[in-house]
Coordinates of C-alpha atoms in Angstrom, one line a residue:
Chain A
M6 CA -11.1 63.5 -167.8
K7 CA -14.6 63.7 -169.1
Q8 CA -15.7 61.1 -166.7
R9 CA -14.0 63.0 -163.9
I10 CA -16.0 66.1 -164.6
A11 CA -19.1 64.1 -165.0
S12 CA -18.6 62.5 -161.6
L13 CA -17.9 66.0 -160.1
I14 CA -21.2 67.3 -161.4
L15 CA -22.9 64.3 -160.0
F16 CA -21.1 64.8 -156.8
I17 CA -22.5 68.3 -156.5
F18 CA -25.8 67.1 -157.5
G19 CA -25.6 64.5 -154.8
V20 CA -25.1 67.2 -152.2
L21 CA -28.3 68.8 -153.2
T22 CA -30.5 65.7 -153.2
P23 CA -31.8 64.7 -149.8
Y24 CA -30.5 61.7 -148.0
S25 CA -31.6 58.4 -149.4
Y26 CA -30.3 54.9 -149.2
G27 CA -28.8 52.8 -151.8
I28 CA -29.4 54.6 -155.1
Q29 CA -27.4 53.5 -158.0
R30 CA -26.3 57.1 -158.8
F31 CA -23.2 56.0 -160.7
P32 CA -23.2 53.2 -163.2
K33 CA -21.2 50.1 -162.6
P34 CA -17.9 50.7 -164.2
E35 CA -16.7 48.5 -167.1
F36 CA -13.0 47.7 -166.5
E37 CA -10.7 47.4 -169.4
T38 CA -7.6 46.2 -167.6
G39 CA -9.1 42.9 -166.6
Y40 CA -9.6 43.9 -163.0
V41 CA -11.6 41.4 -161.0
Q42 CA -14.0 42.7 -158.4
P43 CA -13.2 41.3 -155.0
Q44 CA -15.9 39.4 -153.1
T45 CA -17.6 41.1 -150.2
S46 CA -16.4 39.2 -147.1
M47 CA -19.0 37.8 -144.8
P48 CA -17.3 35.8 -142.0
S49 CA -19.6 33.2 -140.6
A50 CA -20.7 33.0 -137.0
R51 CA -19.8 30.5 -134.4
L52 CA -20.5 27.0 -135.6
E53 CA -23.9 25.8 -134.5
F54 CA -22.9 22.4 -133.1
L55 CA -20.8 24.2 -130.5
A56 CA -24.0 25.4 -128.8
Y57 CA -24.8 21.7 -128.3
L58 CA -21.4 21.1 -127.0
D59 CA -22.1 23.6 -124.3
V60 CA -25.2 21.7 -123.4
A61 CA -23.3 18.5 -123.2
V62 CA -20.7 20.1 -121.0
L63 CA -23.5 21.4 -118.8
V64 CA -25.0 18.0 -118.4
L65 CA -21.6 16.4 -117.7
A66 CA -20.6 19.0 -115.2
L67 CA -24.0 18.7 -113.4
S68 CA -23.8 14.9 -113.2
I69 CA -20.3 14.9 -111.9
V70 CA -21.0 17.6 -109.3
S71 CA -24.2 15.8 -108.1
W72 CA -22.2 12.6 -107.7
M73 CA -19.4 14.4 -105.9
V74 CA -21.8 16.0 -103.4
L75 CA -24.1 13.2 -102.8
K76 CA -22.0 10.1 -103.2
K77 CA -18.3 11.0 -102.8
R78 CA -19.0 13.8 -100.3
S79 CA -15.9 15.6 -101.5
R80 CA -15.6 19.4 -101.1
T81 CA -12.3 19.3 -103.0
G82 CA -13.9 17.6 -106.0
V83 CA -16.7 20.3 -106.0
F84 CA -14.1 23.0 -105.9
W85 CA -12.2 21.7 -108.9
I86 CA -15.3 21.3 -111.0
S87 CA -16.2 24.9 -110.1
M88 CA -12.8 26.0 -111.4
F89 CA -13.5 24.1 -114.6
S90 CA -16.9 25.8 -114.9
L91 CA -15.4 29.2 -114.3
A92 CA -12.9 28.5 -117.0
Y93 CA -15.3 27.0 -119.5
F94 CA -18.6 28.8 -119.0
G95 CA -17.0 31.9 -117.7
F96 CA -13.8 32.8 -119.5
Y97 CA -14.1 30.6 -122.6
R98 CA -17.8 31.0 -123.3
E99 CA -17.7 34.6 -121.8
G100 CA -20.7 34.0 -119.6
C101 CA -23.1 33.7 -122.4
V102 CA -25.5 31.9 -122.7
C103 CA -26.1 31.3 -119.0
S104 CA -29.0 29.8 -117.2
I105 CA -29.7 33.0 -115.3
G106 CA -30.2 34.9 -118.6
S107 CA -32.2 32.2 -120.2
I108 CA -35.1 33.1 -117.9
Q109 CA -35.6 36.1 -120.2
N110 CA -35.5 34.1 -123.4
V111 CA -38.1 31.7 -122.0
S112 CA -40.4 34.5 -120.9
L113 CA -40.0 36.3 -124.2
A114 CA -40.7 33.0 -126.1
I115 CA -43.9 32.4 -124.0
F116 CA -45.4 35.8 -124.6
D117 CA -43.9 36.7 -128.0
L118 CA -45.2 34.2 -130.6
S119 CA -42.8 35.4 -133.2
Y120 CA -39.7 34.5 -131.2
A121 CA -38.5 30.9 -131.5
I122 CA -36.2 30.1 -128.6
P123 CA -33.0 28.2 -129.5
I124 CA -33.1 24.7 -128.2
S125 CA -29.7 25.1 -126.5
V126 CA -31.0 28.1 -124.6
L127 CA -34.0 26.2 -123.5
A128 CA -31.8 23.4 -122.4
F129 CA -29.7 25.8 -120.3
F130 CA -32.9 26.8 -118.6
L131 CA -34.5 23.4 -118.0
I132 CA -31.7 21.0 -117.3
P133 CA -30.4 22.7 -114.1
L134 CA -34.1 22.8 -112.9
I135 CA -34.5 19.1 -113.4
Y136 CA -31.2 18.3 -111.7
T137 CA -32.2 20.5 -108.8
L138 CA -35.5 18.6 -108.5
F139 CA -33.6 15.4 -108.0
F140 CA -30.3 16.4 -106.3
G141 CA -30.7 19.9 -104.8
R142 CA -28.9 23.0 -106.0
T143 CA -25.8 21.3 -107.3
F144 CA -25.9 23.7 -110.2
C145 CA -25.1 26.6 -107.8
A146 CA -22.4 24.5 -106.1
A147 CA -20.0 24.3 -109.0
V148 CA -21.6 24.7 -112.5
C149 CA -22.6 28.3 -112.4
P150 CA -19.6 30.5 -113.2
F151 CA -21.0 33.4 -111.2
G152 CA -21.1 31.2 -108.1
A153 CA -17.7 29.8 -108.7
M154 CA -16.2 33.3 -109.0
Q155 CA -17.8 34.5 -105.8
D156 CA -16.9 31.3 -104.0
L157 CA -13.2 32.0 -104.8
V158 CA -13.2 35.3 -103.0
A159 CA -15.2 34.2 -99.9
F160 CA -12.3 34.4 -97.5
K161 CA -13.8 35.7 -94.3
P162 CA -17.6 35.0 -94.4
Q163 CA -19.5 36.5 -91.6
P164 CA -23.0 35.4 -90.5
I165 CA -25.4 38.2 -91.1
G166 CA -28.4 37.0 -89.1
I167 CA -31.7 35.5 -90.1
R168 CA -33.6 38.8 -90.2
L169 CA -31.2 40.5 -92.6
N170 CA -31.1 37.4 -94.7
T171 CA -34.9 37.3 -95.0
I172 CA -35.2 41.0 -95.8
L173 CA -32.4 41.0 -98.4
G174 CA -33.8 37.7 -99.7
I175 CA -36.8 39.7 -101.1
L176 CA -34.5 41.4 -103.7
P177 CA -34.2 38.3 -105.9
Y178 CA -37.9 38.0 -106.2
L179 CA -38.2 41.7 -107.2
Y180 CA -35.4 41.2 -109.7
L181 CA -37.0 38.1 -111.1
G182 CA -40.3 39.8 -111.4
L183 CA -38.9 42.8 -113.1
S184 CA -36.7 40.8 -115.5
V185 CA -39.7 38.6 -116.6
L186 CA -41.8 41.7 -117.0
Y187 CA -39.3 43.5 -119.2
A188 CA -38.4 40.4 -121.2
A189 CA -42.0 39.3 -121.7
T190 CA -43.0 42.8 -123.0
G191 CA -40.0 42.7 -125.3
T192 CA -38.5 45.8 -123.7
D193 CA -35.1 44.8 -122.5
F194 CA -33.1 41.9 -121.0
I195 CA -32.2 43.6 -117.7
I196 CA -30.3 40.5 -116.3
C197 CA -27.9 40.7 -119.1
R198 CA -27.7 44.5 -118.9
Y199 CA -26.8 44.6 -115.3
D200 CA -24.8 41.5 -115.3
P201 CA -21.8 42.2 -113.0
F202 CA -19.4 39.4 -114.0
V203 CA -19.7 39.1 -117.7
G204 CA -17.4 42.1 -117.9
I205 CA -14.7 40.2 -116.1
F206 CA -15.2 37.2 -118.2
R207 CA -14.8 39.2 -121.4
L208 CA -12.0 41.4 -119.8
N209 CA -13.9 44.2 -121.4
A210 CA -16.8 46.2 -120.1
S211 CA -18.2 49.6 -119.3
F212 CA -16.9 51.4 -116.2
G213 CA -20.2 51.0 -114.3
M214 CA -20.1 47.2 -114.9
F215 CA -16.6 47.0 -113.4
V216 CA -17.6 49.1 -110.4
F217 CA -20.6 46.9 -109.8
A218 CA -18.5 43.7 -110.1
G219 CA -15.9 45.2 -107.8
I220 CA -18.4 46.1 -105.1
L221 CA -19.9 42.6 -105.3
L222 CA -16.5 40.8 -105.1
A223 CA -15.2 43.1 -102.4
S224 CA -18.3 42.6 -100.2
G225 CA -18.2 38.9 -101.2
V226 CA -15.1 38.6 -99.0
F227 CA -17.2 39.0 -95.9
I228 CA -20.7 38.3 -97.1
A229 CA -20.2 35.1 -99.1
R230 CA -21.9 35.0 -102.6
P231 CA -23.8 38.2 -102.4
Y232 CA -25.1 38.0 -105.9
C233 CA -26.4 34.4 -105.5
R234 CA -28.1 35.1 -102.2
F235 CA -29.5 38.6 -102.7
L236 CA -29.9 39.1 -106.4
C237 CA -29.9 36.0 -108.5
P238 CA -33.3 35.6 -110.1
Y239 CA -32.6 32.0 -111.3
G240 CA -31.7 31.3 -107.6
V241 CA -35.3 32.0 -106.8
I242 CA -36.6 29.3 -109.1
L243 CA -33.9 26.9 -108.0
N244 CA -34.7 27.6 -104.3
W245 CA -38.3 26.5 -104.9
F246 CA -37.4 23.5 -106.9
S247 CA -34.8 22.4 -104.4
R248 CA -37.3 22.4 -101.6
F249 CA -39.0 19.4 -103.2
S250 CA -35.8 17.7 -104.3
R251 CA -35.7 13.9 -104.1
R252 CA -32.3 13.8 -102.6
H253 CA -30.3 16.5 -101.0
M254 CA -26.8 16.9 -99.6
S255 CA -26.7 16.1 -95.9
I256 CA -24.2 17.4 -93.4
T257 CA -23.7 14.1 -91.7
P258 CA -23.3 10.8 -93.5
S259 CA -25.3 8.9 -91.0
N260 CA -27.0 10.1 -87.8
C261 CA -26.5 13.5 -86.3
I262 CA -25.0 13.4 -82.8
Q263 CA -25.8 17.1 -82.1
C264 CA -22.1 17.9 -81.6
R265 CA -22.7 21.4 -83.0
L266 CA -19.4 21.4 -84.8
C267 CA -21.0 22.3 -88.1
E268 CA -23.2 25.1 -86.6
N269 CA -21.0 27.9 -87.9
S270 CA -19.5 26.1 -90.9
C271 CA -21.9 27.5 -93.5
P272 CA -20.7 30.7 -95.1
Y273 CA -24.2 31.3 -96.5
D274 CA -26.3 30.9 -93.2
A275 CA -28.1 28.0 -94.8
I276 CA -28.0 25.6 -91.9
D277 CA -31.2 25.2 -89.9
I278 CA -30.7 25.2 -86.2
P279 CA -32.7 22.3 -84.7
V280 CA -36.1 23.0 -83.2
Q281 CA -36.2 20.3 -80.5
S282 CA -39.7 20.0 -79.2
K283 CA -42.2 18.3 -81.5
D284 CA -44.9 21.0 -80.8
P285 CA -43.0 24.3 -80.2
E286 CA -46.3 26.1 -79.7
S287 CA -49.8 25.3 -78.6
K288 CA -52.4 24.2 -81.1
Q289 CA -54.5 27.3 -80.3
A290 CA -51.7 29.6 -81.1
R291 CA -51.0 27.8 -84.3
V292 CA -54.6 28.0 -85.5
K293 CA -54.6 31.7 -84.7
K294 CA -51.5 32.2 -86.8
L295 CA -52.9 30.3 -89.7
I296 CA -56.1 32.4 -89.6
L297 CA -53.9 35.6 -89.6
I298 CA -51.9 34.3 -92.5
S299 CA -54.9 33.5 -94.6
L300 CA -56.2 37.0 -93.9
I301 CA -52.9 38.7 -94.7
M302 CA -52.2 36.8 -98.0
P303 CA -55.1 38.0 -100.1
L304 CA -54.7 41.5 -98.7
M305 CA -51.1 41.6 -99.7
I306 CA -51.8 40.3 -103.1
V307 CA -54.5 42.9 -103.8
A308 CA -52.3 45.7 -102.4
G309 CA -49.4 44.5 -104.6
A310 CA -51.6 44.4 -107.7
Y311 CA -52.9 47.9 -106.9
A312 CA -49.3 49.2 -106.5
G313 CA -48.5 47.6 -109.9
L314 CA -51.5 49.4 -111.4
I315 CA -50.2 52.7 -110.1
L316 CA -46.6 52.1 -111.2
H317 CA -47.3 50.7 -114.7
E318 CA -46.6 54.0 -116.4
P319 CA -43.1 54.6 -114.9
L320 CA -42.3 51.0 -115.5
A321 CA -43.2 51.3 -119.1
G322 CA -41.1 54.4 -119.4
I323 CA -38.0 52.6 -120.6
H324 CA -39.8 50.9 -123.5
S325 CA -38.4 52.5 -126.7
K326 CA -41.8 53.0 -128.2
V327 CA -43.1 54.8 -125.1
K328 CA -40.0 56.9 -125.0
L329 CA -40.4 57.9 -128.6
A330 CA -44.0 58.8 -128.2
K331 CA -43.2 61.0 -125.2
Q332 CA -40.5 62.8 -127.3
V333 CA -42.9 63.3 -130.2
L334 CA -45.7 64.5 -127.9
N335 CA -43.7 67.1 -126.0
P336 CA -40.4 67.8 -127.7
P337 CA -38.0 69.9 -125.6
K338 CA -38.0 73.6 -126.3
D339 CA -34.3 73.7 -127.1
T340 CA -34.0 72.6 -130.7
K341 CA -30.6 71.1 -130.1
L342 CA -32.0 68.8 -127.4
A343 CA -35.1 68.0 -129.5
D344 CA -33.0 66.8 -132.4
T345 CA -32.1 63.4 -131.0
F346 CA -31.2 60.4 -133.1
E347 CA -34.5 58.8 -132.2
M348 CA -36.4 61.8 -133.7
Q349 CA -34.2 61.8 -136.8
A350 CA -34.9 58.1 -137.3
F351 CA -38.6 58.7 -136.7
K352 CA -38.7 61.6 -139.3
S353 CA -36.7 59.7 -141.9
S354 CA -39.0 56.6 -141.5
G355 CA -42.0 58.7 -142.5
K356 CA -44.3 57.1 -140.0
P357 CA -47.4 59.2 -139.1
Q358 CA -47.5 60.5 -135.5
A359 CA -50.8 58.8 -134.8
Q360 CA -49.1 55.4 -135.4
V361 CA -46.4 56.2 -132.8
Y362 CA -49.0 57.1 -130.2
Q363 CA -51.1 54.0 -131.1
E364 CA -48.1 51.7 -130.6
A365 CA -47.2 53.4 -127.3
L366 CA -50.7 52.9 -126.1
L367 CA -50.6 49.2 -126.9
V368 CA -47.4 48.9 -125.0
L369 CA -48.9 50.8 -122.0
N370 CA -52.0 48.5 -122.0
K371 CA -49.7 45.4 -122.0
Y372 CA -47.8 46.9 -119.1
K373 CA -51.0 47.6 -117.1
Q374 CA -51.8 43.9 -117.0
A375 CA -48.3 42.8 -116.6
S376 CA -47.4 45.1 -113.7
M377 CA -50.6 44.2 -111.9
I378 CA -49.6 40.5 -112.1
L379 CA -46.1 41.4 -111.0
G380 CA -47.4 43.4 -108.0
G381 CA -49.7 40.5 -107.1
F382 CA -46.8 38.1 -107.3
L383 CA -44.7 40.2 -105.1
G384 CA -47.6 40.5 -102.6
L385 CA -47.7 36.7 -102.5
V386 CA -44.0 36.5 -101.9
F387 CA -44.1 38.9 -99.0
S388 CA -47.0 37.1 -97.3
L389 CA -45.3 33.7 -97.8
L390 CA -42.1 35.1 -96.3
I391 CA -44.1 36.4 -93.3
A392 CA -45.8 33.0 -93.0
G393 CA -42.5 31.2 -93.1
R394 CA -41.2 33.4 -90.3
M395 CA -44.2 32.8 -88.2
L396 CA -44.5 29.1 -88.4
K397 CA -41.9 26.9 -86.8
K398 CA -41.2 23.4 -88.1
Y399 CA -40.1 20.4 -86.1
N400 CA -36.6 19.6 -87.1
P401 CA -34.5 17.6 -84.6
D402 CA -31.1 17.7 -86.4
Y403 CA -28.7 20.2 -88.0
T404 CA -29.8 20.1 -91.6
P405 CA -29.0 22.3 -94.6
N406 CA -32.0 24.5 -95.5
K407 CA -33.0 22.8 -98.7
G408 CA -34.1 26.1 -100.3
R409 CA -31.1 28.2 -99.5
C410 CA -28.3 25.6 -99.5
F411 CA -26.0 25.8 -102.5
S412 CA -24.7 22.2 -101.9
C413 CA -21.1 23.5 -101.9
G414 CA -20.2 20.8 -99.3
R415 CA -18.2 22.9 -96.9
C416 CA -20.1 21.7 -93.9
M417 CA -19.5 18.0 -94.7
D418 CA -15.9 18.3 -93.6
F419 CA -16.9 19.6 -90.2
C420 CA -18.9 16.5 -89.3
P421 CA -16.8 14.2 -87.1
I422 CA -18.8 11.2 -88.3
K423 CA -17.1 9.6 -91.3
P424 CA -19.0 7.5 -93.8
G425 CA -19.0 3.8 -92.9
S426 CA -18.2 4.3 -89.3
Chain B
M22 CA -45.8 13.0 -89.9
Q23 CA -42.7 12.1 -91.9
N24 CA -44.8 10.1 -94.3
R25 CA -47.3 12.9 -95.0
R26 CA -44.5 15.4 -95.6
K27 CA -42.8 12.9 -98.0
F28 CA -46.1 12.5 -99.9
I29 CA -46.5 16.2 -100.2
Q30 CA -43.0 16.6 -101.4
T31 CA -43.4 13.8 -104.0
A32 CA -46.6 15.3 -105.2
F33 CA -45.0 18.8 -105.6
R34 CA -42.0 17.3 -107.3
G35 CA -44.2 15.4 -109.8
T36 CA -46.2 18.6 -110.5
L37 CA -43.0 20.7 -111.0
L38 CA -41.5 18.0 -113.3
T39 CA -44.7 17.8 -115.4
G40 CA -44.8 21.6 -115.5
V41 CA -41.2 21.8 -116.7
S42 CA -41.7 19.2 -119.4
L43 CA -44.9 20.8 -120.6
L44 CA -43.2 24.1 -120.8
G45 CA -40.2 22.6 -122.7
G46 CA -42.5 20.8 -125.1
F47 CA -44.6 23.8 -125.7
L48 CA -41.7 26.0 -126.4
I49 CA -40.1 23.5 -128.8
F50 CA -43.2 22.4 -130.7
R51 CA -45.1 25.7 -130.8
P52 CA -45.0 27.1 -134.3
V53 CA -43.8 30.6 -134.8
K54 CA -46.5 33.1 -135.6
G55 CA -47.2 33.3 -139.3
Q56 CA -45.1 30.3 -140.3
F57 CA -46.5 27.0 -141.5
C58 CA -44.5 24.3 -143.1
G59 CA -45.9 23.0 -146.4
L60 CA -43.3 20.2 -146.6
D61 CA -40.9 22.1 -148.8
F62 CA -37.9 19.9 -148.9
N63 CA -35.5 22.7 -149.8
C64 CA -35.1 23.4 -146.1
E65 CA -31.9 25.5 -146.4
R66 CA -33.8 28.2 -148.1
C67 CA -37.1 27.8 -146.2
D68 CA -38.3 30.9 -144.5
K69 CA -40.4 28.9 -142.1
S70 CA -37.5 26.9 -140.8
Q71 CA -37.6 28.5 -137.3
S72 CA -41.0 26.8 -136.7
C73 CA -39.8 23.4 -137.8
S74 CA -39.9 20.8 -135.1
L75 CA -37.9 18.2 -136.9
P76 CA -34.6 17.5 -135.1
E77 CA -32.7 18.3 -138.3
A78 CA -34.1 21.9 -138.1
A79 CA -33.0 22.6 -134.6
H80 CA -30.1 24.7 -135.7
F81 CA -32.3 27.0 -137.6
R82 CA -33.6 28.3 -134.3
Q83 CA -30.1 29.6 -133.4
T84 CA -30.2 33.3 -133.9
V85 CA -27.7 36.0 -134.5
W86 CA -28.0 39.8 -134.5
Q87 CA -28.5 41.6 -137.8
L88 CA -28.4 45.2 -138.8
D89 CA -30.8 46.3 -141.5
P90 CA -28.9 48.9 -143.5
S91 CA -32.1 50.3 -144.9
K92 CA -33.2 51.4 -141.5
C93 CA -29.8 52.6 -140.3
I94 CA -29.4 56.3 -139.9
Q95 CA -25.6 56.2 -139.2
C96 CA -25.9 57.8 -135.8
G97 CA -22.5 56.5 -134.7
R98 CA -23.7 54.5 -131.7
C99 CA -22.5 51.2 -133.1
A100 CA -19.0 52.4 -132.5
T101 CA -19.7 53.2 -128.8
E102 CA -22.4 50.9 -127.6
C103 CA -21.0 47.5 -128.5
V104 CA -19.7 45.4 -125.6
M105 CA -16.6 44.7 -127.5
T106 CA -14.1 47.6 -127.5
L107 CA -13.6 47.5 -131.2
S108 CA -17.2 47.3 -132.1
A109 CA -18.4 44.1 -133.8
V110 CA -20.3 46.3 -136.3
K111 CA -18.1 47.4 -139.1
C112 CA -18.4 48.9 -142.5
T113 CA -18.8 46.3 -145.2
H114 CA -18.1 47.1 -148.8
V115 CA -20.4 45.7 -151.4
Y116 CA -18.1 45.9 -154.4
A117 CA -20.9 44.9 -156.7
M118 CA -22.6 48.2 -156.1
C119 CA -19.6 50.5 -156.0
G120 CA -19.2 53.1 -158.7
Y121 CA -15.4 53.2 -158.1
C122 CA -15.6 57.0 -158.1
D123 CA -12.6 59.1 -157.9
L124 CA -14.5 61.6 -155.7
C125 CA -15.8 59.1 -153.3
G126 CA -18.4 60.4 -150.8
G127 CA -17.4 57.8 -148.3
Y128 CA -13.7 58.5 -148.6
L129 CA -13.4 62.2 -148.8
K130 CA -15.0 64.9 -146.6
P131 CA -17.6 66.8 -148.6
D132 CA -16.5 70.3 -147.5
T133 CA -12.8 70.4 -148.3
K134 CA -10.9 73.4 -149.6
T135 CA -8.7 71.5 -152.0
I136 CA -9.6 68.3 -153.8
S137 CA -6.9 65.9 -152.7
T138 CA -6.5 62.7 -150.8
A139 CA -4.6 64.4 -148.0
A140 CA -5.2 63.0 -144.5
E141 CA -7.2 66.1 -143.4
N142 CA -9.6 65.5 -146.3
Q143 CA -10.3 61.9 -145.4
L144 CA -13.6 61.1 -143.8
C145 CA -12.5 57.9 -141.9
P146 CA -11.2 58.8 -138.4
T147 CA -9.0 55.7 -138.2
N148 CA -7.7 55.6 -141.8
A149 CA -9.5 52.3 -142.3
I150 CA -10.3 52.9 -146.0
K151 CA -7.6 51.9 -148.4
R152 CA -7.8 53.6 -151.8
K153 CA -6.2 51.8 -154.8
F154 CA -5.9 53.0 -158.3
I155 CA -7.3 50.5 -160.8
E156 CA -7.5 52.3 -164.1
E157 CA -8.5 55.7 -165.3
P158 CA -10.8 56.9 -163.7
F159 CA -11.6 54.1 -161.3
F160 CA -10.5 53.6 -157.7
E161 CA -11.1 50.7 -155.5
Y162 CA -11.9 51.3 -151.8
E163 CA -11.1 48.6 -149.4
I164 CA -12.2 48.5 -145.7
V165 CA -9.3 47.5 -143.4
E166 CA -11.4 45.6 -140.8
A167 CA -8.8 45.7 -138.1
L168 CA -9.0 49.5 -138.1
C169 CA -12.7 50.1 -138.7
I170 CA -14.6 51.1 -135.6
G171 CA -18.0 51.1 -137.1
C172 CA -18.7 54.8 -136.7
G173 CA -20.6 54.8 -140.0
K174 CA -19.2 58.2 -141.2
C175 CA -18.2 56.7 -144.5
V176 CA -21.6 54.9 -144.8
K177 CA -23.4 58.2 -144.4
G178 CA -21.2 59.9 -147.0
C179 CA -21.6 57.0 -149.4
S180 CA -25.4 56.8 -149.1
A181 CA -25.7 60.5 -149.4
F182 CA -23.5 61.1 -152.4
G183 CA -22.7 57.7 -153.8
N184 CA -24.3 54.4 -154.6
G185 CA -24.6 53.2 -151.0
S186 CA -22.2 50.4 -151.5
L187 CA -20.7 51.0 -148.0
Q188 CA -23.0 49.5 -145.5
L189 CA -22.8 48.8 -141.8
Q190 CA -23.1 45.1 -140.8
V191 CA -22.6 43.0 -137.7
R192 CA -19.4 41.1 -138.4
H193 CA -20.0 37.6 -137.0
D194 CA -16.4 36.6 -136.5
R195 CA -16.2 39.4 -133.9
C196 CA -19.8 39.5 -132.6
V197 CA -20.1 37.5 -129.3
N198 CA -23.8 37.1 -129.9
C199 CA -25.0 38.6 -126.6
N200 CA -28.4 37.5 -125.5
Q201 CA -29.5 41.1 -125.7
C202 CA -27.3 43.1 -128.1
S203 CA -26.4 46.3 -126.3
I204 CA -26.3 48.2 -129.6
A205 CA -29.8 47.0 -130.4
R206 CA -31.0 48.4 -127.1
N207 CA -29.6 51.8 -128.0
C208 CA -30.3 51.9 -131.8
P209 CA -32.5 54.9 -132.4
A210 CA -33.9 53.4 -135.7
G211 CA -34.6 49.9 -134.4
A212 CA -32.4 48.5 -137.1
F213 CA -31.3 45.5 -135.2
S214 CA -33.1 42.2 -134.9
R215 CA -32.6 38.6 -134.2
V216 CA -32.5 36.5 -137.3
P217 CA -31.8 32.8 -138.0
A218 CA -28.1 32.1 -137.9
S219 CA -28.4 30.6 -141.4
Q220 CA -29.0 34.1 -142.9
P221 CA -26.6 36.3 -140.9
Y222 CA -26.0 39.1 -143.4
L223 CA -28.4 41.6 -145.0
L224 CA -26.6 43.6 -147.7
K225 CA -28.2 45.6 -150.4
G226 CA -26.8 44.7 -153.8
I227 CA -26.0 41.1 -152.8
E228 CA -28.5 38.4 -153.6
Q229 CA -30.0 36.8 -150.5
D230 CA -29.2 33.4 -151.8
S231 CA -25.5 33.9 -151.5
S232 CA -25.8 35.3 -148.0
S233 CA -28.1 32.6 -146.8
K234 CA -25.2 30.2 -147.2
P235 CA -22.2 31.8 -145.6
A236 CA -18.9 30.2 -146.4
K237 CA -18.5 27.3 -143.9
S238 CA -15.1 27.7 -142.3

């Protein structure tokens, strides 16, 4: 009873003392009945070697798909591997870690010297790139669970025209640029944040995520693989690597006979229509165009960098340190609104205000440089896209566009020439 | 024409391949800032293990998310922001710190009319704290993990009125180890960080040694 009263007094005392963490207010009890204190349970995380198992599965899947596409020329085989990838990387691994998201880890690791990137994540970033450099985008064909998912629903793909393809094709560059910017400055991993399919893989997500996934899958019925073509930031890198690939899937196993059967077979508008004449335009016109491009390019880059400079403050606005500094600087008039959790945490941490501003300024300076680089990069992308539209390349046969082709192998079945014939 | 194009392609391919391998090598062998290995052979407890480029140390680079209870302000966002619908953050009871109080600040609401353990007086919204009588005047409090939603109400009560033996932690059997933790993004106190997977838990009142070697299951 005495102890009970004592603890009651301490209880009241405790109410009066301000919040503090982990103070041994009450002594450790001495038990007389032989009671044994239970252990605090600390369940361990996923076993480490399983991360390397994922890498092994990745390599295996990439090898089999590349073989299926290039040697066996079997669309069915590619399809079944894509189902396996969907099951393993998608539903079993719940979409994490994926190569798309690993861009952010790599950019964070490059710029933040205190972050050591896990080897398995680095492997997920590099291995598909190396395979693409040799065999084309076989990763997109059947290893990426996102692609596999969208491939499943592409029932009635419609061609959307070169112009729309080019314009929407800018989006992935923008997305890539922003995600590298935010990852490198340690702000946020926006690819993971706005990942549409991970909610489906986990069967558990916020409402917004499901809506986004629903829109993508519904539009994916008519516009095949909308995420891959018009959003995927990893696709940008794969696109450029694939252009220089050593081998690449071909529509025909031997020589093209210009039968045009495959012309509309690609759901992704990735087949280049032949440009028959060797010199589609006069030399003079070509030189003129080249001069124009060389003038446009630096102009666009400078304009982009300038736009980045102007926009660096709004871009930095989502960084938590900048947000806090803004709140500290002008707290809302309404005291209820002003008492956010962030402000509570700031007050209880006992940091001086000057330090908050200092930290926010450092972040802003980082953003100034980074968003200028981002703007310049986007300017370069724009000018390259314009250049690509202006210059025509001699191309006598129906060939997959090495950059945009996902190596899914659908067009191969349309070719009347069979291997060995 | 065909030859020239091929040459350019090969040159670019070579450049890209070199670039990729340089990037990979750089990221693997670059030491982490402020870490330098002085050949301490007790690697399990080494705090520089993330910088180690020995193949045996590769697994030290695996990271998990950790909540630092000393920064936590128990705002309650852990319960709502986690991608899992019963949050992976749950209350963890450090028995070694507990005072086994009858009037537990983590179990009972502070402003009740009558002092009793009736349901309306209990702090936990999901009835996840089990109270057991041990001996006069001590009571044991156990967290039923299946019910705990990680709201931190009990943690707030315990750290304000008690010993602070109730602490929020990321439970790694439930955490899916997202690349970017969505609670970390919304944590007002910045209490979340990536830590080496070899030291997943940070609890006050428990020696770091025991937590650095979680029970291998």
